[in-house]
Tab-separated table of N, CA, C and O in Angstrom:
chain	number	residue	atom	x	y	z
A	1	VAL	N	61.046	143.721	109.453
A	1	VAL	CA	60.940	144.289	110.789
A	1	VAL	C	60.108	145.567	110.722
A	1	VAL	O	60.383	146.449	109.908
A	2	GLN	N	59.135	145.662	111.586
A	2	GLN	CA	58.354	146.891	111.710
A	2	GLN	C	58.666	147.526	113.046
A	2	GLN	O	58.782	146.833	114.064
A	3	LEU	N	58.808	148.842	113.049
A	3	LEU	CA	59.208	149.570	114.248
A	3	LEU	C	58.169	150.627	114.570
A	3	LEU	O	57.703	151.345	113.676
A	4	LEU	N	57.814	150.733	115.845
A	4	LEU	CA	56.826	151.707	116.284
A	4	LEU	C	57.319	152.409	117.534
A	4	LEU	O	57.449	151.788	118.589
A	5	GLU	N	57.570	153.710	117.393
A	5	GLU	CA	58.049	154.504	118.520
A	5	GLU	C	56.884	155.015	119.364
A	5	GLU	O	55.778	155.239	118.853
A	6	SER	N	57.169	155.238	120.633
A	6	SER	CA	56.197	155.853	121.535
A	6	SER	C	56.939	156.530	122.672
A	6	SER	O	58.143	156.319	122.838
A	7	GLY	N	56.214	157.341	123.434
A	7	GLY	CA	56.802	157.957	124.609
A	7	GLY	C	57.152	159.425	124.467
A	7	GLY	O	57.579	160.051	125.435
A	8	GLY	N	56.987	159.956	123.274
A	8	GLY	CA	57.284	161.370	123.086
A	8	GLY	C	56.253	162.251	123.772
A	8	GLY	O	55.223	161.777	124.250
A	9	GLY	N	56.547	163.547	123.813
A	9	GLY	CA	55.612	164.468	124.427
A	9	GLY	C	56.211	165.827	124.623
A	9	GLY	O	57.312	166.116	124.142
A	10	LEU	N	55.476	166.659	125.354
A	10	LEU	CA	55.907	168.017	125.665
A	10	LEU	C	56.352	168.055	127.119
A	10	LEU	O	55.576	167.707	128.022
A	11	VAL	N	57.587	168.459	127.332
A	11	VAL	CA	58.138	168.540	128.683
A	11	VAL	C	58.882	169.861	128.844
A	11	VAL	O	59.117	170.577	127.877
A	12	GLN	N	59.244	170.144	130.089
A	12	GLN	CA	60.023	171.338	130.360
A	12	GLN	C	61.509	171.008	130.421
A	12	GLN	O	61.893	169.851	130.651
A	13	ALA	N	62.321	172.006	130.231
A	13	ALA	CA	63.769	171.819	130.324
A	13	ALA	C	64.117	171.233	131.685
A	13	ALA	O	63.581	171.662	132.710
A	14	GLY	N	64.992	170.241	131.668
A	14	GLY	CA	65.394	169.582	132.898
A	14	GLY	C	64.615	168.311	133.187
A	14	GLY	O	65.038	167.499	134.024
A	15	ASP	N	63.497	168.122	132.504
A	15	ASP	CA	62.681	166.924	132.708
A	15	ASP	C	63.291	165.710	132.012
A	15	ASP	O	64.275	165.830	131.274
A	16	SER	N	62.656	164.578	132.237
A	16	SER	CA	63.085	163.326	131.621
A	16	SER	C	61.947	162.718	130.808
A	16	SER	O	60.775	162.954	131.078
A	17	LEU	N	62.323	161.953	129.808
A	17	LEU	CA	61.392	161.177	129.010
A	17	LEU	C	62.047	159.856	128.665
A	17	LEU	O	63.272	159.799	128.514
A	18	LYS	N	61.231	158.822	128.500
A	18	LYS	CA	61.758	157.540	128.043
A	18	LYS	C	60.999	157.131	126.796
A	18	LYS	O	59.794	156.915	126.830
A	19	LEU	N	61.707	157.056	125.699
A	19	LEU	CA	61.125	156.626	124.439
A	19	LEU	C	61.229	155.117	124.309
A	19	LEU	O	62.196	154.504	124.776
A	20	SER	N	60.242	154.544	123.673
A	20	SER	CA	60.246	153.119	123.394
A	20	SER	C	60.077	152.891	121.908
A	20	SER	O	59.453	153.696	121.216
A	21	CYS	N	60.624	151.799	121.438
A	21	CYS	CA	60.487	151.409	120.039
A	21	CYS	C	60.181	149.914	120.030
A	21	CYS	O	61.060	149.101	120.321
A	22	ALA	N	58.942	149.581	119.719
A	22	ALA	CA	58.522	148.186	119.692
A	22	ALA	C	58.766	147.608	118.306
A	22	ALA	O	58.361	148.202	117.303
A	23	ALA	N	59.409	146.466	118.261
A	23	ALA	CA	59.725	145.813	116.995
A	23	ALA	C	58.862	144.577	116.801
A	23	ALA	O	58.569	143.860	117.754
A	24	SER	N	58.472	144.349	115.595
A	24	SER	CA	57.731	143.138	115.265
A	24	SER	C	58.338	142.529	114.021
A	24	SER	O	59.026	143.193	113.252
A	25	GLY	N	58.118	141.265	113.849
A	25	GLY	CA	58.672	140.599	112.680
A	25	GLY	C	59.815	139.677	113.059
A	25	GLY	O	59.736	138.948	114.032
A	26	ARG	N	60.873	139.777	112.320
A	26	ARG	CA	61.984	138.862	112.483
A	26	ARG	C	62.760	139.109	113.771
A	26	ARG	O	62.494	140.053	114.498
A	27	SER	N	63.733	138.279	114.008
A	27	SER	CA	64.515	138.314	115.225
A	27	SER	C	65.015	139.717	115.557
A	27	SER	O	65.583	140.397	114.719
A	28	PHE	N	64.803	140.123	116.765
A	28	PHE	CA	65.193	141.445	117.232
A	28	PHE	C	66.659	141.457	117.657
A	28	PHE	O	67.379	142.414	117.388
A	29	SER	N	67.094	140.399	118.289
A	29	SER	CA	68.421	140.388	118.890
A	29	SER	C	69.540	140.396	117.865
A	29	SER	O	70.665	140.750	118.182
A	30	GLY	N	69.233	140.033	116.647
A	30	GLY	CA	70.273	139.972	115.624
A	30	GLY	C	70.525	141.285	114.917
A	30	GLY	O	71.427	141.373	114.075
A	31	TYR	N	69.769	142.309	115.259
A	31	TYR	CA	69.892	143.593	114.585
A	31	TYR	C	70.662	144.608	115.422
A	31	TYR	O	70.587	144.607	116.647
A	32	ASP	N	71.364	145.466	114.727
A	32	ASP	CA	71.888	146.681	115.333
A	32	ASP	C	70.753	147.704	115.313
A	32	ASP	O	70.025	147.809	114.323
A	33	MET	N	70.604	148.443	116.401
A	33	MET	CA	69.483	149.368	116.527
A	33	MET	C	70.004	150.771	116.817
A	33	MET	O	71.032	150.937	117.479
A	34	GLY	N	69.258	151.759	116.337
A	34	GLY	CA	69.701	153.129	116.572
A	34	GLY	C	68.537	154.079	116.805
A	34	GLY	O	67.391	153.781	116.469
A	35	TRP	N	68.870	155.199	117.399
A	35	TRP	CA	67.953	156.326	117.532
A	35	TRP	C	68.543	157.506	116.770
A	35	TRP	O	69.730	157.805	116.908
A	36	PHE	N	67.704	158.157	116.009
A	36	PHE	CA	68.071	159.364	115.285
A	36	PHE	C	67.018	160.426	115.590
A	36	PHE	O	65.916	160.104	116.045
A	37	ARG	N	67.355	161.679	115.310
A	37	ARG	CA	66.373	162.738	115.522
A	37	ARG	C	66.502	163.788	114.430
A	37	ARG	O	67.573	163.975	113.852
A	38	GLN	N	65.385	164.453	114.191
A	38	GLN	CA	65.374	165.521	113.195
A	38	GLN	C	64.623	166.709	113.760
A	38	GLN	O	63.411	166.629	114.023
A	39	ALA	N	65.359	167.776	113.935
A	39	ALA	CA	64.777	169.029	114.413
A	39	ALA	C	64.237	169.816	113.225
A	39	ALA	O	64.679	169.613	112.090
A	40	PRO	N	63.286	170.715	113.461
A	40	PRO	CA	62.724	171.506	112.366
A	40	PRO	C	63.802	172.240	111.581
A	40	PRO	O	64.658	172.911	112.176
A	41	GLY	N	63.799	172.061	110.281
A	41	GLY	CA	64.746	172.756	109.422
A	41	GLY	C	66.153	172.200	109.440
A	41	GLY	O	67.063	172.807	108.863
A	42	LYS	N	66.343	171.069	110.087
A	42	LYS	CA	67.689	170.489	110.173
A	42	LYS	C	67.705	169.073	109.604
A	42	LYS	O	66.667	168.440	109.425
A	43	GLU	N	68.918	168.616	109.353
A	43	GLU	CA	69.099	167.257	108.876
A	43	GLU	C	68.856	166.274	110.031
A	43	GLU	O	69.069	166.603	111.201
A	44	ARG	N	68.459	165.077	109.660
A	44	ARG	CA	68.322	164.033	110.670
A	44	ARG	C	69.717	163.660	111.155
A	44	ARG	O	70.644	163.535	110.344
A	45	GLU	N	69.860	163.476	112.467
A	45	GLU	CA	71.181	163.210	113.035
A	45	GLU	C	71.154	162.002	113.964
A	45	GLU	O	70.126	161.655	114.548
A	46	PHE	N	72.309	161.427	114.103
A	46	PHE	CA	72.497	160.270	114.973
A	46	PHE	C	72.393	160.687	116.436
A	46	PHE	O	72.924	161.716	116.830
A	47	VAL	N	71.743	159.851	117.241
A	47	VAL	CA	71.645	160.097	118.675
A	47	VAL	C	72.313	158.970	119.465
A	47	VAL	O	73.146	159.219	120.330
A	48	ALA	N	71.937	157.743	119.171
A	48	ALA	CA	72.449	156.614	119.945
A	48	ALA	C	72.286	155.328	119.158
A	48	ALA	O	71.452	155.249	118.250
A	49	ALA	N	73.079	154.333	119.512
A	49	ALA	CA	72.967	153.031	118.863
A	49	ALA	C	73.367	151.939	119.834
A	49	ALA	O	74.130	152.170	120.787
A	50	ILE	N	72.844	150.764	119.571
A	50	ILE	CA	73.235	149.581	120.332
A	50	ILE	C	73.428	148.445	119.339
A	50	ILE	O	72.542	148.125	118.550
A	51	ARG	N	74.615	147.901	119.350
A	51	ARG	CA	74.916	146.787	118.475
A	51	ARG	C	74.172	145.527	118.923
A	51	ARG	O	73.774	145.424	120.081
A	52	PHE	N	74.089	144.548	118.057
A	52	PHE	CA	73.444	143.298	118.452
A	52	PHE	C	74.219	142.632	119.582
A	52	PHE	O	73.661	141.854	120.354
A	53	THR	N	75.503	142.984	119.711
A	53	THR	CA	76.328	142.449	120.790
A	53	THR	C	76.019	143.107	122.129
A	53	THR	O	76.428	142.602	123.172
A	54	GLY	N	75.333	144.254	122.074
A	54	GLY	CA	75.038	144.987	123.293
A	54	GLY	C	75.896	146.224	123.502
A	54	GLY	O	75.637	147.012	124.417
A	55	THR	N	76.900	146.403	122.690
A	55	THR	CA	77.743	147.599	122.785
A	55	THR	C	76.930	148.837	122.417
A	55	THR	O	76.215	148.822	121.422
A	56	THR	N	77.066	149.876	123.219
A	56	THR	CA	76.276	151.085	123.008
A	56	THR	C	77.143	152.260	122.583
A	56	THR	O	78.346	152.308	122.879
A	57	TYR	N	76.514	153.189	121.892
A	57	TYR	CA	77.178	154.388	121.392
A	57	TYR	C	76.222	155.563	121.588
A	57	TYR	O	75.010	155.416	121.403
A	58	LEU	N	76.777	156.707	121.919
A	58	LEU	CA	75.981	157.906	122.103
A	58	LEU	C	76.663	159.079	121.414
A	58	LEU	O	77.887	159.190	121.424
A	59	ALA	N	75.862	159.950	120.836
A	59	ALA	CA	76.400	161.172	120.264
A	59	ALA	C	76.963	162.046	121.385
A	59	ALA	O	76.471	162.013	122.519
A	60	ASP	N	77.978	162.814	121.076
A	60	ASP	CA	78.608	163.662	122.086
A	60	ASP	C	77.606	164.612	122.737
A	60	ASP	O	77.696	164.900	123.927
A	61	SER	N	76.640	165.069	121.969
A	61	SER	CA	75.691	166.051	122.479
A	61	SER	C	74.749	165.478	123.535
A	61	SER	O	74.108	166.235	124.267
A	62	VAL	N	74.661	164.167	123.630
A	62	VAL	CA	73.727	163.559	124.585
A	62	VAL	C	74.424	162.588	125.528
A	62	VAL	O	73.773	161.966	126.377
A	63	LYS	N	75.717	162.451	125.412
A	63	LYS	CA	76.456	161.389	126.097
A	63	LYS	C	76.232	161.354	127.598
A	63	LYS	O	76.160	160.275	128.191
A	64	ASP	N	76.143	162.472	128.233
A	64	ASP	CA	76.006	162.491	129.689
A	64	ASP	C	74.566	162.521	130.145
A	64	ASP	O	74.305	162.544	131.367
A	65	ARG	N	73.621	162.481	129.206
A	65	ARG	CA	72.216	162.652	129.577
A	65	ARG	C	71.308	161.520	129.090
A	65	ARG	O	70.276	161.256	129.713
A	66	PHE	N	71.652	160.884	128.003
A	66	PHE	CA	70.800	159.855	127.405
A	66	PHE	C	71.416	158.477	127.594
A	66	PHE	O	72.632	158.326	127.659
A	67	THR	N	70.543	157.479	127.636
A	67	THR	CA	70.973	156.085	127.720
A	67	THR	C	70.139	155.254	126.751
A	67	THR	O	68.909	155.403	126.710
A	68	ILE	N	70.809	154.409	125.994
A	68	ILE	CA	70.103	153.491	125.107
A	68	ILE	C	70.153	152.094	125.705
A	68	ILE	O	71.177	151.679	126.256
A	69	SER	N	69.039	151.385	125.613
A	69	SER	CA	68.987	150.020	126.124
A	69	SER	C	67.931	149.247	125.350
A	69	SER	O	67.216	149.811	124.523
A	70	ARG	N	67.826	147.977	125.647
A	70	ARG	CA	66.850	147.158	124.931
A	70	ARG	C	66.385	146.017	125.831
A	70	ARG	O	67.075	145.607	126.760
A	71	ASP	N	65.202	145.530	125.534
A	71	ASP	CA	64.669	144.335	126.164
A	71	ASP	C	64.482	143.326	125.034
A	71	ASP	O	63.533	143.422	124.256
A	72	ILE	N	65.412	142.397	124.945
A	72	ILE	CA	65.391	141.455	123.825
A	72	ILE	C	64.145	140.588	123.853
A	72	ILE	O	63.520	140.340	122.820
A	73	ALA	N	63.762	140.131	125.030
A	73	ALA	CA	62.604	139.240	125.142
A	73	ALA	C	61.335	139.928	124.663
A	73	ALA	O	60.476	139.310	124.020
A	74	LYS	N	61.205	141.221	124.983
A	74	LYS	CA	59.998	141.954	124.604
A	74	LYS	C	60.156	142.673	123.270
A	74	LYS	O	59.205	143.280	122.780
A	75	LYS	N	61.348	142.600	122.697
A	75	LYS	CA	61.623	143.253	121.406
A	75	LYS	C	61.359	144.755	121.476
A	75	LYS	O	60.667	145.319	120.613
A	76	VAL	N	61.889	145.381	122.470
A	76	VAL	CA	61.706	146.814	122.642
A	76	VAL	C	63.053	147.499	122.824
A	76	VAL	O	63.905	147.025	123.576
A	77	LEU	N	63.220	148.588	122.124
A	77	LEU	CA	64.392	149.456	122.240
A	77	LEU	C	63.980	150.687	123.031
A	77	LEU	O	62.875	151.196	122.846
A	78	PHE	N	64.868	151.158	123.905
A	78	PHE	CA	64.552	152.312	124.738
A	78	PHE	C	65.576	153.425	124.537
A	78	PHE	O	66.722	153.182	124.184
A	79	LEU	N	65.124	154.632	124.823
A	79	LEU	CA	66.026	155.776	124.914
A	79	LEU	C	65.591	156.575	126.135
A	79	LEU	O	64.546	157.229	126.116
A	80	GLN	N	66.383	156.477	127.188
A	80	GLN	CA	66.123	157.259	128.396
A	80	GLN	C	66.791	158.609	128.238
A	80	GLN	O	68.004	158.676	128.032
A	81	MET	N	65.993	159.661	128.334
A	81	MET	CA	66.516	161.011	128.123
A	81	MET	C	66.329	161.806	129.404
A	81	MET	O	65.184	162.020	129.847
A	82	ASN	N	67.426	162.225	129.988
A	82	ASN	CA	67.408	163.021	131.215
A	82	ASN	C	67.931	164.421	130.933
A	82	ASN	O	68.603	164.655	129.931
A	83	SER	N	67.626	165.324	131.842
A	83	SER	CA	68.109	166.709	131.741
A	83	SER	C	67.869	167.270	130.348
A	83	SER	O	68.781	167.817	129.722
A	84	LEU	N	66.666	167.136	129.899
A	84	LEU	CA	66.347	167.567	128.543
A	84	LEU	C	66.506	169.060	128.359
A	84	LEU	O	66.267	169.857	129.281
A	85	LYS	N	66.933	169.448	127.174
A	85	LYS	CA	67.165	170.842	126.817
A	85	LYS	C	66.271	171.207	125.629
A	85	LYS	O	65.889	170.328	124.852
A	86	PRO	N	65.989	172.486	125.461
A	86	PRO	CA	65.188	172.891	124.301
A	86	PRO	C	65.785	172.414	122.982
A	86	PRO	O	65.040	172.089	122.051
A	87	GLU	N	67.098	172.351	122.897
A	87	GLU	CA	67.735	171.895	121.658
A	87	GLU	C	67.566	170.404	121.396
A	87	GLU	O	67.946	169.913	120.336
A	88	ASP	N	66.979	169.681	122.350
A	88	ASP	CA	66.651	168.271	122.114
A	88	ASP	C	65.311	168.131	121.394
A	88	ASP	O	64.926	167.009	121.022
A	89	THR	N	64.609	169.224	121.207
A	89	THR	CA	63.332	169.183	120.503
A	89	THR	C	63.518	168.664	119.087
A	89	THR	O	64.329	169.196	118.323
A	90	ALA	N	62.790	167.606	118.758
A	90	ALA	CA	62.931	166.973	117.447
A	90	ALA	C	61.937	165.827	117.334
A	90	ALA	O	61.323	165.418	118.333
A	91	VAL	N	61.821	165.309	116.151
A	91	VAL	CA	61.149	164.025	115.953
A	91	VAL	C	62.214	162.949	116.096
A	91	VAL	O	63.260	163.024	115.440
A	92	TYR	N	61.949	161.988	116.944
A	92	TYR	CA	62.901	160.923	117.217
A	92	TYR	C	62.463	159.655	116.488
A	92	TYR	O	61.302	159.235	116.591
A	93	PHE	N	63.414	159.057	115.787
A	93	PHE	CA	63.175	157.853	115.004
A	93	PHE	C	64.025	156.706	115.525
A	93	PHE	O	65.195	156.904	115.861
A	94	CYS	N	63.465	155.528	115.544
A	94	CYS	CA	64.301	154.358	115.779
A	94	CYS	C	64.537	153.654	114.452
A	94	CYS	O	63.738	153.787	113.514
A	95	ALA	N	65.630	152.935	114.385
A	95	ALA	CA	66.034	152.291	113.148
A	95	ALA	C	66.716	150.966	113.453
A	95	ALA	O	67.283	150.791	114.540
A	96	ALA	N	66.677	150.074	112.490
A	96	ALA	CA	67.299	148.763	112.665
A	96	ALA	C	68.022	148.363	111.398
A	96	ALA	O	67.612	148.708	110.285
A	97	GLY	N	69.079	147.630	111.565
A	97	GLY	CA	69.822	147.142	110.412
A	97	GLY	C	70.898	146.180	110.856
A	97	GLY	O	71.104	145.963	112.053
A	98	ILE	N	71.557	145.604	109.869
A	98	ILE	CA	72.715	144.756	110.142
A	98	ILE	C	73.899	145.507	109.573
A	98	ILE	O	74.159	145.465	108.367
A	99	LEU	N	74.587	146.250	110.438
A	99	LEU	CA	75.629	147.149	109.991
A	99	LEU	C	76.868	146.376	109.552
A	99	LEU	O	77.368	145.516	110.271
A	100	ARG	N	77.347	146.725	108.394
A	100	ARG	CA	78.523	146.059	107.821
A	100	ARG	C	79.804	146.819	108.095
A	100	ARG	O	80.876	146.375	107.707
A	101	THR	N	79.693	147.959	108.758
A	101	THR	CA	80.871	148.778	109.034
A	101	THR	C	81.005	149.004	110.533
A	101	THR	O	80.083	148.738	111.307
A	102	ALA	N	82.150	149.531	110.919
A	102	ALA	CA	82.394	149.824	112.328
A	102	ALA	C	81.575	151.018	112.796
A	102	ALA	O	81.219	151.116	113.964
A	103	ALA	N	81.267	151.919	111.888
A	103	ALA	CA	80.534	153.127	112.253
A	103	ALA	C	79.049	152.844	112.410
A	103	ALA	O	78.452	152.131	111.590
A	104	VAL	N	78.453	153.402	113.447
A	104	VAL	CA	77.018	153.217	113.686
A	104	VAL	C	76.213	154.457	113.324
A	104	VAL	O	74.991	154.420	113.357
A	105	GLN	N	76.904	155.551	112.992
A	105	GLN	CA	76.221	156.807	112.740
A	105	GLN	C	75.539	156.932	111.379
A	105	GLN	O	74.525	157.610	111.271
A	106	PRO	N	76.071	156.360	110.328
A	106	PRO	CA	75.475	156.585	109.004
A	106	PRO	C	74.054	156.060	108.891
A	106	PRO	O	73.792	154.890	109.155
A	107	GLN	N	73.148	156.915	108.483
A	107	GLN	CA	71.744	156.529	108.408
A	107	GLN	C	71.511	155.456	107.353
A	107	GLN	O	70.630	154.611	107.510
A	108	GLU	N	72.300	155.528	106.293
A	108	GLU	CA	72.101	154.581	105.200
A	108	GLU	C	72.400	153.146	105.601
A	108	GLU	O	72.053	152.216	104.879
A	109	ALA	N	73.050	152.977	106.740
A	109	ALA	CA	73.360	151.621	107.201
A	109	ALA	C	72.140	150.922	107.793
A	109	ALA	O	72.141	149.703	107.952
A	110	TYR	N	71.119	151.681	108.097
A	110	TYR	CA	69.920	151.134	108.723
A	110	TYR	C	68.850	150.925	107.660
A	110	TYR	O	68.571	151.813	106.861
A	111	VAL	N	68.228	149.775	107.680
A	111	VAL	CA	67.267	149.412	106.645
A	111	VAL	C	65.828	149.721	107.059
A	111	VAL	O	65.022	150.162	106.250
A	112	PHE	N	65.535	149.477	108.316
A	112	PHE	CA	64.160	149.621	108.801
A	112	PHE	C	64.043	150.856	109.689
A	112	PHE	O	64.905	151.106	110.537
A	113	TRP	N	62.954	151.605	109.506
A	113	TRP	CA	62.735	152.848	110.247
A	113	TRP	C	61.313	152.919	110.772
A	113	TRP	O	60.366	152.447	110.118
A	114	GLY	N	61.177	153.531	111.939
A	114	GLY	CA	59.861	153.816	112.461
A	114	GLY	C	59.343	155.134	111.915
A	114	GLY	O	60.036	155.822	111.166
A	115	GLN	N	58.139	155.491	112.315
A	115	GLN	CA	57.496	156.709	111.838
A	115	GLN	C	57.913	157.941	112.627
A	115	GLN	O	57.719	159.066	112.172
A	116	GLY	N	58.465	157.727	113.798
A	116	GLY	CA	58.938	158.845	114.603
A	116	GLY	C	57.966	159.244	115.703
A	116	GLY	O	56.761	159.023	115.587
A	117	THR	N	58.516	159.850	116.745
A	117	THR	CA	57.706	160.379	117.839
A	117	THR	C	58.250	161.757	118.200
A	117	THR	O	59.465	161.952	118.268
A	118	GLN	N	57.347	162.700	118.409
A	118	GLN	CA	57.745	164.078	118.647
A	118	GLN	C	58.132	164.298	120.104
A	118	GLN	O	57.391	163.911	121.015
A	119	VAL	N	59.264	164.925	120.286
A	119	VAL	CA	59.699	165.362	121.613
A	119	VAL	C	59.859	166.877	121.562
A	119	VAL	O	60.596	167.390	120.723
A	120	THR	N	59.164	167.562	122.440
A	120	THR	CA	59.250	169.013	122.507
A	120	THR	C	59.643	169.420	123.918
A	120	THR	O	58.984	169.028	124.884
A	121	VAL	N	60.717	170.180	124.014
A	121	VAL	CA	61.224	170.621	125.307
A	121	VAL	C	61.095	172.135	125.377
A	121	VAL	O	61.711	172.855	124.580
A	122	SER	N	60.302	172.601	126.307
A	122	SER	CA	60.113	174.039	126.457
A	122	SER	C	61.101	174.593	127.473
A	122	SER	O	61.495	173.912	128.416
A	123	SER	N	61.446	175.864	127.273
A	123	SER	CA	62.438	176.486	128.165
A	123	SER	C	61.775	177.136	129.362
A	123	SER	O	60.578	177.247	129.450
């Protein structure tokens, strides 16, 4: 599976952005998919995930503002980000894997990763 993120950019606080992650290769619907982000000088952290069943998960820091979704037919994963804050500034990565555990947060559970897309939120 190859993953390619797009949709990042420079926005102001309070704005919205929608990230996309286009997948190519093997079946898309059979994978668990996730979004992670890495801010300058910080560890990469979990943002959101969607199981192959369609169940979604969001980090507490984005729960009321972000939405994860997918278009199985087009093999695209989305992250709708509303009410963006300066602390959302980071490189956002999408990831895919077949998770063997109940937890969706561990990065090591994901096998395939995109190159990332930069999101910068100015105050």
